[in-house]
Amino acid sequence: GSTMARQLLLAAALAALACSAAACTKEEYMAKFGAEYVLRGSPEGAQPYLAAGGASIGATVEYESACAGGGSLFTANKVEKEDMDIAVYVLHRAEAQCASPLPAPEKFTQQILAPLDAAVDAATMTFIAFPPDQEYELFILSEKPASPDATVQLKPTRAPEAANETEEAVAAAAAVSAAGVAAGVAAEASA
């Protein structure tokens, strides 16, 4: 019943992310997201959500910038998928531009709100796509009540010393991603 319908919608949402008839390269897919960033899928309070009655997407992002305060601009771009009651969005990051760059890039964690070109109807199942090799592939967005601390907060953090990922870590992340999508669908189905 409902679980099967949601799994079919999830499959359709994943298909909506495909490039053209030919398979796209990882670089072409990554380009949809703009400059590199990490989209947080956990803990609970950091997960992406719909805000302002479905007119914006709220999210916690991490990225490196040579500009004080980070300064990157995020926009929500809809991935077109006709004849379906689903909407899939990609957050695109524009690299910050600043007159006085920092001596070395710093890592920033930022809470963002990216306006949508049109508010999402409550009946439309809405997904956000994560950049490649991150916590999820897709995440079902739901409305989150506005809170007084939902303003933009910038916090510089130190970048990790070693950014080398082993094949094992990549395989484990892929398994977690697949399990996370399945758990997200199961959680939505039982809600």
Short mmCIF file of C-alpha atoms in Angstrom, two decimals, residues 40-133:
data_model
loop_
_atom_site.label_atom_id
_atom_site.label_comp_id
_atom_site.label_asym_id
_atom_site.label_seq_id
_atom_site.Cartn_x
_atom_site.Cartn_y
_atom_site.Cartn_z
CA ARG A 40 24.20 17.89 7.44
CA GLY A 41 21.64 15.08 7.78
CA SER A 42 22.08 14.58 11.53
CA PRO A 43 21.71 15.09 14.43
CA GLU A 44 17.92 15.48 14.52
CA GLY A 45 17.98 19.30 14.89
CA ALA A 46 20.38 19.80 11.97
CA GLN A 47 18.35 17.92 9.33
CA PRO A 48 17.12 19.84 6.25
CA TYR A 49 13.50 21.05 6.47
CA LEU A 50 10.82 23.10 4.73
CA ALA A 51 10.37 26.58 6.23
CA ALA A 52 8.03 29.54 5.78
CA GLY A 53 5.04 27.42 4.78
CA GLY A 54 7.02 25.53 2.12
CA ALA A 55 8.53 28.70 0.60
CA SER A 56 12.13 27.98 1.73
CA ILE A 57 14.47 25.11 2.53
CA GLY A 58 16.38 25.35 5.80
CA ALA A 59 19.60 23.40 6.25
CA THR A 60 22.88 23.21 8.13
CA VAL A 61 25.89 23.32 5.81
CA GLU A 62 29.65 23.13 6.29
CA TYR A 63 32.20 24.52 3.85
CA GLU A 64 35.63 26.12 3.57
CA SER A 65 35.97 29.75 2.64
CA ALA A 66 38.75 32.33 2.40
CA CYS A 67 36.23 35.05 3.34
CA ALA A 68 35.67 36.11 6.95
CA GLY A 69 32.27 34.83 8.06
CA GLY A 70 32.04 32.30 5.20
CA GLY A 71 29.83 34.40 2.96
CA SER A 72 28.69 31.74 0.47
CA LEU A 73 25.24 32.11 -1.08
CA PHE A 74 23.02 29.03 -1.36
CA THR A 75 20.12 28.75 -3.80
CA ALA A 76 17.53 25.98 -4.07
CA ASN A 77 17.17 24.66 -7.62
CA LYS A 78 14.31 22.35 -8.56
CA VAL A 79 15.19 19.28 -10.60
CA GLU A 80 12.43 19.03 -13.20
CA LYS A 81 10.30 15.90 -13.12
CA GLU A 82 7.04 16.02 -15.03
CA ASP A 83 3.77 14.21 -14.20
CA MET A 84 4.65 13.30 -10.61
CA ASP A 85 3.55 14.62 -7.24
CA ILE A 86 7.13 14.95 -6.09
CA ALA A 87 9.60 17.81 -5.99
CA VAL A 88 13.37 17.31 -5.80
CA TYR A 89 15.66 20.23 -4.92
CA VAL A 90 19.42 20.69 -5.01
CA LEU A 91 21.15 23.35 -2.91
CA HIS A 92 23.70 25.16 -5.09
CA ARG A 93 26.60 26.94 -3.36
CA ALA A 94 28.14 30.02 -4.95
CA GLU A 95 31.72 30.61 -3.77
CA ALA A 96 32.03 33.69 -1.56
CA GLN A 97 33.66 36.80 -3.02
CA CYS A 98 35.49 39.16 -0.66
CA ALA A 99 37.88 42.10 -0.96
CA SER A 100 40.22 40.90 1.82
CA PRO A 101 40.64 37.10 1.79
CA LEU A 102 41.80 35.33 4.94
CA PRO A 103 45.45 34.08 4.95
CA ALA A 104 44.12 30.49 4.76
CA PRO A 105 40.60 29.11 4.15
CA GLU A 106 38.59 28.37 7.29
CA LYS A 107 35.82 25.85 7.81
CA PHE A 108 32.38 27.33 8.52
CA THR A 109 29.18 25.73 9.80
CA GLN A 110 26.18 27.79 8.81
CA GLN A 111 22.39 27.54 9.17
CA ILE A 112 20.86 28.69 5.86
CA LEU A 113 17.43 29.41 4.42
CA ALA A 114 17.22 29.08 0.63
CA PRO A 115 14.01 30.49 -0.90
CA LEU A 116 12.12 28.38 -3.45
CA ASP A 117 10.87 29.96 -6.69
CA ALA A 118 7.36 28.76 -5.74
CA ALA A 119 6.03 27.45 -2.44
CA VAL A 120 5.71 23.66 -2.23
CA ASP A 121 2.15 22.36 -1.92
CA ALA A 122 1.61 20.33 1.27
CA ALA A 123 0.41 17.36 -0.84
CA THR A 124 3.69 17.27 -2.79
CA MET A 125 6.35 14.92 -1.42
CA THR A 126 9.46 17.09 -1.37
CA PHE A 127 13.04 15.81 -1.33
CA ILE A 128 16.44 17.43 -1.05
CA ALA A 129 19.36 15.79 -2.84
CA PHE A 130 22.65 15.54 -0.96
CA PRO A 131 25.95 16.12 -2.77
CA PRO A 132 27.67 12.84 -3.80
CA ASP A 133 29.21 10.56 -1.13
#
